[in-house]
XYZ file of C-alpha atoms in Angstrom:
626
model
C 0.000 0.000 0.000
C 1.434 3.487 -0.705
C 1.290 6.933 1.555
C -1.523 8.387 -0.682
C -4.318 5.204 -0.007
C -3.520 5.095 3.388
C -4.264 8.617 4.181
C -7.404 8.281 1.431
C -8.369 4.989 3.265
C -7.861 6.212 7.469
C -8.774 9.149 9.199
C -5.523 10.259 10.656
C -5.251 14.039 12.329
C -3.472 16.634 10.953
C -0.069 16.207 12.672
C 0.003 12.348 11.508
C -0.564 13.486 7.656
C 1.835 16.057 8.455
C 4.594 13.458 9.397
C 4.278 10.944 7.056
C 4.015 13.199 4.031
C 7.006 15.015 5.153
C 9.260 11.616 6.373
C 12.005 10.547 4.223
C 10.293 7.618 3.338
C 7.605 5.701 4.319
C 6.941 1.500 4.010
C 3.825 0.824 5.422
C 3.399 -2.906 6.304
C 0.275 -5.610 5.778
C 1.531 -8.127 8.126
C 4.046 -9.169 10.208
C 6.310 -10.595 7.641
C 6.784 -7.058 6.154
C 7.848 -6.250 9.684
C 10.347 -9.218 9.849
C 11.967 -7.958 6.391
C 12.521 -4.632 7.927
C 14.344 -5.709 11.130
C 17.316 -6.514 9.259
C 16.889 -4.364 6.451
C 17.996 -5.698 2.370
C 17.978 -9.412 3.616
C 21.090 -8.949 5.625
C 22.070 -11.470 8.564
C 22.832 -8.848 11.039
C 21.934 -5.269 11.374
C 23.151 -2.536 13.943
C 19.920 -0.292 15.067
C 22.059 3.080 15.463
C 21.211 6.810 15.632
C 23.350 10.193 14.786
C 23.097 12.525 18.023
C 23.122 16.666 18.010
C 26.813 16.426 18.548
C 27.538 14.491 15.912
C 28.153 11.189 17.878
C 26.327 8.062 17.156
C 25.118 6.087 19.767
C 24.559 1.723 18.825
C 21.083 0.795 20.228
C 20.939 -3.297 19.252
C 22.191 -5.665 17.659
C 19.917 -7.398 15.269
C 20.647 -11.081 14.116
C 18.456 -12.917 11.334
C 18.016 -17.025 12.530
C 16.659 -19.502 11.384
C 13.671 -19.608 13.218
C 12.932 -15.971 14.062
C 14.681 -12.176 14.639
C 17.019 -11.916 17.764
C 17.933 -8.605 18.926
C 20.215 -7.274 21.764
C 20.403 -4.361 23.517
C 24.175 -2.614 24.056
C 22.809 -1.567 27.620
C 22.218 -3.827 30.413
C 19.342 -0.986 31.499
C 18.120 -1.178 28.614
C 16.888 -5.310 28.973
C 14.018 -4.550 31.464
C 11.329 -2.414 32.015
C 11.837 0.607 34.179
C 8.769 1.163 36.328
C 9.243 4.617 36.592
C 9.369 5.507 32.923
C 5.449 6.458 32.278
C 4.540 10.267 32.487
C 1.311 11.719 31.706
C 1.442 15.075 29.658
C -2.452 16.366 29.317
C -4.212 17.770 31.600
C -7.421 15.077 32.001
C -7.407 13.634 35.493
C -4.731 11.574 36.870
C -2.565 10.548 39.648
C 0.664 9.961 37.822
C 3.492 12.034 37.665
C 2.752 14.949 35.344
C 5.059 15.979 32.554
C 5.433 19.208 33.050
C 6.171 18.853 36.771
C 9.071 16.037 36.378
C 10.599 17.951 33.253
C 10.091 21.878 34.102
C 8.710 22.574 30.635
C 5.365 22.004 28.560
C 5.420 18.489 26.861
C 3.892 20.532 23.234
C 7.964 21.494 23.148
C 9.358 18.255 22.887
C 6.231 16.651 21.064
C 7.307 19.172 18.498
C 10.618 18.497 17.954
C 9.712 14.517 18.187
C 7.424 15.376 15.215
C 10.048 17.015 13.105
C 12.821 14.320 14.259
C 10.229 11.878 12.329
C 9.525 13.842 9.753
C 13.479 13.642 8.738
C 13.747 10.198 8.753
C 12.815 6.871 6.948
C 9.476 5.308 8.968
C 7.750 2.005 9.301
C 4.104 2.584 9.497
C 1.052 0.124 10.344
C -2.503 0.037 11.637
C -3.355 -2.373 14.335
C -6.876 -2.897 16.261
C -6.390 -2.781 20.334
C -7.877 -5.822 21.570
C -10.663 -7.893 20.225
C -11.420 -6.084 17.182
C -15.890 -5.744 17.902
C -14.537 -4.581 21.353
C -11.063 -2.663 20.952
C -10.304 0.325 19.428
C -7.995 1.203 16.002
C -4.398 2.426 16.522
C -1.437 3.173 14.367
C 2.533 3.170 15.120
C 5.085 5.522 13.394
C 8.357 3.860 14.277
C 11.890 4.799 12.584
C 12.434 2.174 9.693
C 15.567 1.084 10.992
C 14.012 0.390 14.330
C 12.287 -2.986 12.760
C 12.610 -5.170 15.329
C 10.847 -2.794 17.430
C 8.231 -2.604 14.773
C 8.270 -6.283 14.777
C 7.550 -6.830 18.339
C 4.542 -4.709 18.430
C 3.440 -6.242 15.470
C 3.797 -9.928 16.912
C 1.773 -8.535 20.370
C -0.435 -6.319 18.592
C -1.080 -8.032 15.587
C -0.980 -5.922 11.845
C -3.972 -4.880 10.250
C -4.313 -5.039 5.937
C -6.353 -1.581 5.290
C -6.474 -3.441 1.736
C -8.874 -6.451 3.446
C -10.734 -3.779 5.736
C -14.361 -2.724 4.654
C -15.479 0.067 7.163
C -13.194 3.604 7.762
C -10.389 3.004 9.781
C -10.180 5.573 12.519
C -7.011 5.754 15.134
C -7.815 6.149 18.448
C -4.469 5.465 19.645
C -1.274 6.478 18.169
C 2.575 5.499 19.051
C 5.419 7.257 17.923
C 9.120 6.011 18.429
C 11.828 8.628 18.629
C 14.265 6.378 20.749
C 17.324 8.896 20.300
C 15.622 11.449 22.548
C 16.073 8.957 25.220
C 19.990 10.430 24.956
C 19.233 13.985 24.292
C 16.468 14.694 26.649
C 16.267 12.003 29.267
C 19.562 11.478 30.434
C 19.837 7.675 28.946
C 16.546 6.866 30.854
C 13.538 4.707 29.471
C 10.257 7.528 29.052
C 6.873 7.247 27.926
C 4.600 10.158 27.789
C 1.103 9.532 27.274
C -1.077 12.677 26.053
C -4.694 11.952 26.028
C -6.566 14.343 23.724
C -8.792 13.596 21.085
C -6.247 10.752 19.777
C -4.511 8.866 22.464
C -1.209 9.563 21.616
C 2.060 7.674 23.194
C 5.582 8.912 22.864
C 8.016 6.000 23.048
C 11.410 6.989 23.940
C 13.106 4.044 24.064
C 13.385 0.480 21.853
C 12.223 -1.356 24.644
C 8.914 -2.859 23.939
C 7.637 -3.461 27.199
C 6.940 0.008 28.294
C 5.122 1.016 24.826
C 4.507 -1.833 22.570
C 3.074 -3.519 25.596
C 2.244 -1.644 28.597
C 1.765 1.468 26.600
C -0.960 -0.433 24.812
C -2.391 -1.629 27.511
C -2.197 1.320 28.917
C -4.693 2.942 26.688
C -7.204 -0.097 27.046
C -7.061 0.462 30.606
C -7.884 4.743 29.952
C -10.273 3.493 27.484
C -12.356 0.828 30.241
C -12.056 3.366 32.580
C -14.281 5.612 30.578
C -16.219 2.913 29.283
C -16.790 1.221 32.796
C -14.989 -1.942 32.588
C -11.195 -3.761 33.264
C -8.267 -5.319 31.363
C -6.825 -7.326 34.038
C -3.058 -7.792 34.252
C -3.246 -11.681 34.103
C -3.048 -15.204 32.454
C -5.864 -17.567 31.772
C -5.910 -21.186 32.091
C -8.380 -23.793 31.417
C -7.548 -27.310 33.112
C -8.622 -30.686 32.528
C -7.450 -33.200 34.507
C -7.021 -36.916 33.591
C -10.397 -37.113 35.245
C -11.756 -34.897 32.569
C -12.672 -32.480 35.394
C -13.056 -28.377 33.123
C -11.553 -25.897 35.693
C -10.734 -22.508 34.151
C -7.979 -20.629 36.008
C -7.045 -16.733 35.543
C -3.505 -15.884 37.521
C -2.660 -12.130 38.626
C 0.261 -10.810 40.133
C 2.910 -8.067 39.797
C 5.527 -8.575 36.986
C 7.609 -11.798 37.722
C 4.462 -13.257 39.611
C 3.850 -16.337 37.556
C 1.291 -15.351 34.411
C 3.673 -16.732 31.969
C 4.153 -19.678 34.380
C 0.262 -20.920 34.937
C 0.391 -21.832 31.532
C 2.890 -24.192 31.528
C 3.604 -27.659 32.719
C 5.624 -28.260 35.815
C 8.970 -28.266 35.074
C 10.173 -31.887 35.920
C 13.504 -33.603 36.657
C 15.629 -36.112 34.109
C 13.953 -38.976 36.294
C 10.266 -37.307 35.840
C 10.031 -36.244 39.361
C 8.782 -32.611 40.839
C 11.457 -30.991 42.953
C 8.572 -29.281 45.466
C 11.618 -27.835 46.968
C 15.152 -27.569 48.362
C 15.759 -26.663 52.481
C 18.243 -23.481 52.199
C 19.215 -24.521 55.784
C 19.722 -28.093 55.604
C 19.934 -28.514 52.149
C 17.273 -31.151 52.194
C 14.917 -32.005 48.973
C 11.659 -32.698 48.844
C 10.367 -34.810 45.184
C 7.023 -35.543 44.093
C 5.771 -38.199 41.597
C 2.601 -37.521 39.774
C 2.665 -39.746 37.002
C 0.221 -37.491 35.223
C 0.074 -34.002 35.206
C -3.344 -32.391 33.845
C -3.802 -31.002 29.734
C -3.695 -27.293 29.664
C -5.496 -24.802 27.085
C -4.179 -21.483 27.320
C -6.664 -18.498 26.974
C -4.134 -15.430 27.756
C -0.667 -15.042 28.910
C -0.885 -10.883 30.542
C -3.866 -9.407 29.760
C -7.597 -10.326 30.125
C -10.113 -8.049 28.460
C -13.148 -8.048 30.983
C -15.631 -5.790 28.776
C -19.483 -6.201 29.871
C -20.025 -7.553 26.625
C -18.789 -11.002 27.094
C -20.629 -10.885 30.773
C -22.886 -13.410 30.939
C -23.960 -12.842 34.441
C -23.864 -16.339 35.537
C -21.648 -15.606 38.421
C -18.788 -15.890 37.017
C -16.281 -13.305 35.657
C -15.800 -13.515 31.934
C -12.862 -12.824 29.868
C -10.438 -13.128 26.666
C -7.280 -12.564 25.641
C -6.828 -8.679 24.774
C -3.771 -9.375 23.051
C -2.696 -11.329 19.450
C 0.969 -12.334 20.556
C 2.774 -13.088 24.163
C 5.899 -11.558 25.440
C 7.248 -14.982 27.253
C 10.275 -14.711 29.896
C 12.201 -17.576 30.133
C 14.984 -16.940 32.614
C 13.935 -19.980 34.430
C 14.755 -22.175 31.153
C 18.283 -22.730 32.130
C 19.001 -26.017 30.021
C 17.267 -28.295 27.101
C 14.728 -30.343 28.662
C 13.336 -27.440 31.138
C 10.185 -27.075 29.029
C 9.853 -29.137 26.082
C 6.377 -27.498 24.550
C 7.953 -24.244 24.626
C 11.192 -25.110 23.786
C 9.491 -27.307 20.721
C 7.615 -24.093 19.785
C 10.138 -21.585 19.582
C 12.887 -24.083 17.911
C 9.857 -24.844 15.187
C 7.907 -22.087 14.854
C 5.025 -21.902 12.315
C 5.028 -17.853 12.019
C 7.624 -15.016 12.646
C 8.909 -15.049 16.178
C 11.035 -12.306 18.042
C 13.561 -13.102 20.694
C 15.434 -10.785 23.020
C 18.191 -10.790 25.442
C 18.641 -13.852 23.994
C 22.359 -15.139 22.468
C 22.151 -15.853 18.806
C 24.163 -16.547 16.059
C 23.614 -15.358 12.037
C 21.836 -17.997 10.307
C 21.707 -20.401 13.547
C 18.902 -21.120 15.770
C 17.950 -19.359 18.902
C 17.807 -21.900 21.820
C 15.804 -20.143 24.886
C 17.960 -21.726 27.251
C 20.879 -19.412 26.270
C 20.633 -16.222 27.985
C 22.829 -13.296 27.157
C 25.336 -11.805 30.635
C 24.858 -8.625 31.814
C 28.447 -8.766 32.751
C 30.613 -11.481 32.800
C 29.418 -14.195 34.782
C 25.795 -12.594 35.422
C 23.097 -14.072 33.004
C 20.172 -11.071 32.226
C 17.453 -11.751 34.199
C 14.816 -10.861 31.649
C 15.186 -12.974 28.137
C 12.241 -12.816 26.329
C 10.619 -14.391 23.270
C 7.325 -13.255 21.597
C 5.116 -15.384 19.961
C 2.079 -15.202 18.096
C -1.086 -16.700 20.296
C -1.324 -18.879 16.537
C 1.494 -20.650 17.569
C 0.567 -21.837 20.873
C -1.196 -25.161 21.219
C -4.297 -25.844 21.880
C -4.924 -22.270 22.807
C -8.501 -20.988 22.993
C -10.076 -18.307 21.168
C -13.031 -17.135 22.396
C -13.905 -15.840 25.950
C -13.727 -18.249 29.073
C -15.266 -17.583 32.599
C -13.486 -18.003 35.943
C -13.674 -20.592 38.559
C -10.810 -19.840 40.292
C -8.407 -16.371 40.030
C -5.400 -16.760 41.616
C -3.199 -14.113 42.820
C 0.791 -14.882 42.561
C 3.457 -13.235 44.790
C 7.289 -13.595 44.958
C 8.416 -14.492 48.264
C 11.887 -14.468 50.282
C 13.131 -17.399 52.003
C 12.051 -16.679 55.654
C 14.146 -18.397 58.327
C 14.727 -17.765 62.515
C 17.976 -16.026 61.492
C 16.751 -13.809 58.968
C 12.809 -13.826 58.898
C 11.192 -12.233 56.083
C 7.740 -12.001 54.472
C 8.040 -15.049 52.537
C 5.586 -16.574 55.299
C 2.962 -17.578 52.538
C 2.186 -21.539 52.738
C 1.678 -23.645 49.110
C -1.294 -22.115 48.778
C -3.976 -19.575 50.988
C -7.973 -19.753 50.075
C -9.211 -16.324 50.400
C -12.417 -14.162 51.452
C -12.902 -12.389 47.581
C -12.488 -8.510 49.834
C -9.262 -10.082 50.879
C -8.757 -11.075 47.646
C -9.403 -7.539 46.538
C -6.794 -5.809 48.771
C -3.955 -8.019 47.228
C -5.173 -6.945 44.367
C -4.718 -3.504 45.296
C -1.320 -3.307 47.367
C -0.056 -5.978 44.087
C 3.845 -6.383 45.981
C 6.297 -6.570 43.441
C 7.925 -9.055 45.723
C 11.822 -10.627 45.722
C 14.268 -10.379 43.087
C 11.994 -8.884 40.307
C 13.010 -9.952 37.015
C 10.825 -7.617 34.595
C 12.028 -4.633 35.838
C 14.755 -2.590 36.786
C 14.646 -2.007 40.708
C 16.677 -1.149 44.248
C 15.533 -4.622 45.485
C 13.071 -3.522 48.041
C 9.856 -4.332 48.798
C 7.180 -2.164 46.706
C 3.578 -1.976 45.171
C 2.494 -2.251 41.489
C -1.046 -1.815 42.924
C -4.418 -2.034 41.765
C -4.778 -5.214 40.266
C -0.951 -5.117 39.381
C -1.498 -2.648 36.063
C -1.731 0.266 38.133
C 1.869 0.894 36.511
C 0.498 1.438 32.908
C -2.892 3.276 33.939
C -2.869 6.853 33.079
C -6.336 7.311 35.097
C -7.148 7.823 38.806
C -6.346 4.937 41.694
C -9.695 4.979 43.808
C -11.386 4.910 40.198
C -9.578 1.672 39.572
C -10.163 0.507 42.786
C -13.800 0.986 42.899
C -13.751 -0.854 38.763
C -12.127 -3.773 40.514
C -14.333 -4.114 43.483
C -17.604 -3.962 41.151
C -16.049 -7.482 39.743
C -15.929 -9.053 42.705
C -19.332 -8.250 43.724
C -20.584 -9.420 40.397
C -18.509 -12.434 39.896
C -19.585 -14.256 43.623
C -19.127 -17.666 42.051
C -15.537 -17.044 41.225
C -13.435 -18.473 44.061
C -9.970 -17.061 44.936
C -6.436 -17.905 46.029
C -2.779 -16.404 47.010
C -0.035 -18.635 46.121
C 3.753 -17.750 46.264
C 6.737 -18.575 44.210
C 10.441 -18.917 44.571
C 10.221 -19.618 48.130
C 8.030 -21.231 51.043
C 9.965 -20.347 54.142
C 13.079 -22.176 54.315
C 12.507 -23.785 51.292
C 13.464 -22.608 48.141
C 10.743 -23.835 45.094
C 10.820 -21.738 41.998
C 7.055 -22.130 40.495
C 6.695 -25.242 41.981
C 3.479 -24.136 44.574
C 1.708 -22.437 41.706
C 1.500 -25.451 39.351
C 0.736 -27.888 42.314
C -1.771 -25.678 43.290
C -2.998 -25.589 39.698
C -3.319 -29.346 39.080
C -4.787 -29.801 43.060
C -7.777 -27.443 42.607
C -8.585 -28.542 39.507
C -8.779 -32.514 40.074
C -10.568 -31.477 43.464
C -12.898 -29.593 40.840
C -15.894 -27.410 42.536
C -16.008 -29.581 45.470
C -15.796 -27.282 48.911
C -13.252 -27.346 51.339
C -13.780 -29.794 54.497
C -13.725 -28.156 57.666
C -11.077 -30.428 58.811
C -9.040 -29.227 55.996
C -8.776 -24.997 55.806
C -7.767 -23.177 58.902
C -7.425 -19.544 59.622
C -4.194 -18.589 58.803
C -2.017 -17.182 61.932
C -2.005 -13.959 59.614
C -4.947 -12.887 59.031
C -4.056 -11.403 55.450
C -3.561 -14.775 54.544
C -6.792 -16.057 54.794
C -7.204 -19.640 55.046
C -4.457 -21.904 55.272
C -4.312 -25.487 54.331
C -4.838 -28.190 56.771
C -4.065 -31.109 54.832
C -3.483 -32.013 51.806
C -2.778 -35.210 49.433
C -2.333 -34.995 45.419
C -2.309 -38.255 43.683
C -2.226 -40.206 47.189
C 1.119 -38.342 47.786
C 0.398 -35.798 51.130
C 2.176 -33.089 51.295
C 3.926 -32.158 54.633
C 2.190 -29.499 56.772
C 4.989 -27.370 56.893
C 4.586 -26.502 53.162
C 1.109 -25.015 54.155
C 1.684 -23.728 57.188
C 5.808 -22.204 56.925
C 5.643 -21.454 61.596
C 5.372 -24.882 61.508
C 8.887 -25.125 59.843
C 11.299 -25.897 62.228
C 13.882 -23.148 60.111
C 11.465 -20.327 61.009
C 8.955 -20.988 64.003
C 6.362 -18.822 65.465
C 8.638 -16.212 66.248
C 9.782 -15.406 62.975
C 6.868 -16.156 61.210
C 5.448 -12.809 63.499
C 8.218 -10.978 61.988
C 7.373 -11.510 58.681
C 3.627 -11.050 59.025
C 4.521 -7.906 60.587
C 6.612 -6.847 57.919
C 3.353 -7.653 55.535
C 0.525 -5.667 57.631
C 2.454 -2.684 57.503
C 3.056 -2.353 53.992
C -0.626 -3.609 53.158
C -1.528 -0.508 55.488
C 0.820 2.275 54.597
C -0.256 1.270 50.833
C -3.759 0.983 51.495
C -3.958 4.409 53.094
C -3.311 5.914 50.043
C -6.781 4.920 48.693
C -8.609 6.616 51.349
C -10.088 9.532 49.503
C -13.453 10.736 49.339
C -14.657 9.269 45.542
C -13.691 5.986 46.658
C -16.851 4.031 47.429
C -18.415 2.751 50.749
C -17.917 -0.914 50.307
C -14.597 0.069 49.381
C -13.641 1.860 52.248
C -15.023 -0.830 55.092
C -12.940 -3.072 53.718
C -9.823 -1.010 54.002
C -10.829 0.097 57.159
C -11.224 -3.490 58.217
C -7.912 -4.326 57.482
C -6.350 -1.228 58.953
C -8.328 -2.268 62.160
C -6.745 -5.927 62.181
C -9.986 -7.751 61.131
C -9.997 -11.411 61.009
C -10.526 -13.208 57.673
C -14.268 -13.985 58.920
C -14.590 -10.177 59.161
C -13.557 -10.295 55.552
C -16.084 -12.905 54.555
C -19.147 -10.328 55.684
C -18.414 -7.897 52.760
C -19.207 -9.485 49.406
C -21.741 -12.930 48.805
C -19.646 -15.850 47.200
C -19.899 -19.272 47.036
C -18.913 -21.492 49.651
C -15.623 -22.508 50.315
């Protein structure tokens, strides 16, 4: 397609005509594959993304490689591999809680979105049209992106998916723009990662880096989550799961949690040893394992892998929450694939890929394969914490299509080992059954928890709040708040859990509670809890603990579900920890305590900062038996 039917065939604004019929050139792709050409430009193996500076200085971005079985590309900074929480500004003047523009920059954003527009206009673009979300639901957006910057374009592509104007029969009509002017990172921003959002009539997003996850992701979802918040609804920051067990039992599953909290996990298999066993876990004190044989683990079909798109139109009022996948491609860490064998359907997927695949932080070779397994160093000796791959949701097996409603929503949190020397909050037994308002304050205090992959951080303890995409919303907290809450009350046949990951106390265990937990709850089905076998937790922010509990005949000890019980940590410490919990949940709760937040809402918080009891929690919101 060439400049002069797109603009005939859209309806673009006048600085978006402006740019593209002033830009050096302009390609404008029909599908990914036009995207994959561009990332290493004239069908070379390797390509250098690279950008002249004021001073006359160029500064290297990536390194681009062409394989066999996708696009790799690099990044020259180790900052420059994760996500920077801190990156997202908002520059209009519609309400908001983040950090405005103006006020973290001294100046008025429509100086620099000026000089981003004429930066553009000098150089060579990659243009394409894209439809956020599920296209009767979603809304029509368009990135301008540098042509050189092709792996970028291919990224968003893969997540986003690429729209043919040539195929499309109604007016095509932009609510959401991105532009990528990564150099400005260098000129303006001191080497940091910045996204501005300005919300006018177009939604337009101002990518300063070439890291996708703050724009081609979260900068997208971003502008769902403005656009639900008008509209009345949520995009959850989750995965989605349905289960069926070798008893042909259906259980659907959606997982939340703060970046590194297991989305990508619930939707694969448990990792297993060369002997087919589960290590459950390894004692940091003692240095003791624990194994597990389950001959046969349960078949999973994947609905979503970070965002569920909860609009009221696939509400079916049945009691349980609906959703679908708001996205066409998944962004897939794999820094716990250390070695061949880890995860065979993923590694099978990405060796043999049916479509175009993008890895990153990844080591590759011209012309050879990338192998997930093989993670790039951030310095010699150090592997990067965040290697990537994204796939197209075509790809993945057996993956489901349409919208699913939830049985049980999950909520994952990383935990530190917590021991009598050096207690912690990593208190959290194999799993926790909670009261859905409990549920709902997780959801709102969202810790990022221990040794964060995703993101670039100091390493202590800190919220992603609201539902865990509080760091992409451009909107108003207690607004987000109260949208979550309304779910809860309308979903009461939804049942929820807290599950941790990477440790139980003493005991070191990677993912290893989330997938047990998984494949337990769905063979036990909807059957309710025994009273013989849920307990109140000694903290009461845990909910319910776990009396007993036996998976394939096998029981597992009762110092996985209850960690005082573990003669590493004890009582004592346990207190600690719990202590250490409360008063973040409080000191971050606090901060929704303003006067639009609603009254349900506010007795809840209220309850907690008054040291209710999880029966307390129970009173607020009608669900089903436990």
């Amino acid at each position: 397609m060439d400049l002069h039917t797109l603009i005939k065939k859209t309806e673009l604004n006048d600085a978006v005509i402006d740019v593209l019929k002033h830009a050096a050139n302009v390609t404008i792709a029909s599908n990914v594959g036009d995207l994959e050409q561009l990332a290493c430009p004239g069908g070379a193996d390797t390509f250098t993304v690279s950008y002249a500076l004021p001073d006359g200085s160029m500064v290297d971005e990536a390194d681009v490689v062409r394989l066999k079985n996708g696009i790799s590309a690099n990044y020259r900074e180790a900052y420059m591999r994760r996500r920077d929480p801190d990156c997202m500004v908002v520059a209009d003047a519609r309400p908001s809680d983040k950090v405005r523009f103006h006020d973290k920059y001294g100046y008025n954003f429509d100086i620099l979105k000026t000089e981003t527009l004429s930066w553009l206009k000098s150089q060579e673009l990659a243009v394409f049209p894209f439809i956020m979300g599920p296209e009767a639901i979603g809304a029509d957006a368009l990135a301008i992106c540098p042509a050189n910057a092709g792996f970028f374009a291919l990224g968003l592509g893969l997540l986003q998916g690429v729209l043919d104007l040539n195929s499309l029969d109604r007016p095509f009509r932009p609510a959401t723009v991105i532009y990528v002017a990564p150099p400005f990172r260098h000129t303006h921003f001191k080497g940091k990662q910045v996204v501005v959002h300005d919300r006018g009539e177009v939604h337009e997003i101002f990518s300063y880096n070439l890291y996708p996850g703050p724009s081609a992701k979260k900068g997208v979802y971003g502008a769902l989550i403005e656009q639900g918040e008008r509209e009345g609804w949520v995009t959850a920051h989750c995965s989605s799961v349905k289960v069926v067990t070798p008893y042909d039992n259906e259980v659907t599953f959606m997982h939340e949690g703060a970046s590194g909290g297991g989305k990508s996990e619930m939707l694969q298999q448990p990792h297993r040893l060369a002997d087919g066993q589960l290590l459950l876990g390894e004692n940091l004190v003692t240095g003791a394992k624990r194994y597990l044989e389950i001959p046969r683990t349960c078949e999973l079909l994947p609905v979503c892998d970070d965002m569920g798109l909860c609009h009221p139109d696939i509400q079916n009022h049945g009691g349980r929450l609906g959703l679908v996948d708001a996205e066409r491609g998944w962004f897939i860490r794999v820094d716990h694939i250390g070695e061949y064998g880890t995860d065979p359907d993923l590694e099978h997927l990405t060796i043999h890929p049916s479509t175009s695949q993008l890895f990153l932080n990844v080591n590759a070779v011209p012309g050879g394969t990338g192998l997930i397994w093989q993670h790039i160093e951030d310095e010699p000796g150090k592997p990067c914490p965040n290697p990537r791959v994204i796939v197209s949701r075509d790809m993945i097996k057996n993956v489901i299509d349409s919208e699913v409603y939830i049985d049980i929503r999950s909520f994952g949190v990383r935990t530190p080992p917590c021991t009598r020397e050096n207690p912690d909050y990593g208190i959290l037994g194999l799993f926790h059954v909670l009261p859905p308002a409990l549920a709902w304050l997780w959801r709102l205090v969202a810790p990022r928890g221990y040794a964060n992959p995703s993101i670039v951080s100091s390493g202590e303890m800190t919220s992603e709040g609201v539902g865990s995409y509080w760091p992409f919303s451009t909107g108003k907290k207690v607004t987000q708040a109260d949208l979550l809450l309304e779910q809860f009350l309308e979903s009461p046949d939804t049942r929820y859990v807290l599950v941790p990951n990477q440790h139980v106390g003493a005991w070191k265990t990677g993912f290893m509670p989330q997938w047990i937990m998984r494949d337990y709850l769905a063979r036990r089905g909807h059957a309710r809890f025994k009273d013989d076998q849920i307990t109140p937790a000694r903290s009461p922010l845990l909910g319910y603990a776990i009396e007993s509990m036996r998976l394939e005949g096998i029981m597992i000890p009762k110092w996985f579900l209850q960690v005082e019980t573990q003669e590493e940590v004890g009582e004592e410490a346990y207190d600690i920890g719990a202590k250490k919990l409360t008063d973040f949940f409080h000191e971050q709760l606090k901060k929704f305590l303003q006067p639009q937040l609603s009254k349900t809402a506010r007795e809840i918080i209220d309850c907690c900062l008054s040291g209710g009891s999880v029966e307390d929690y129970g009173k607020f919101i009608q669900s089903r038996d436990l």
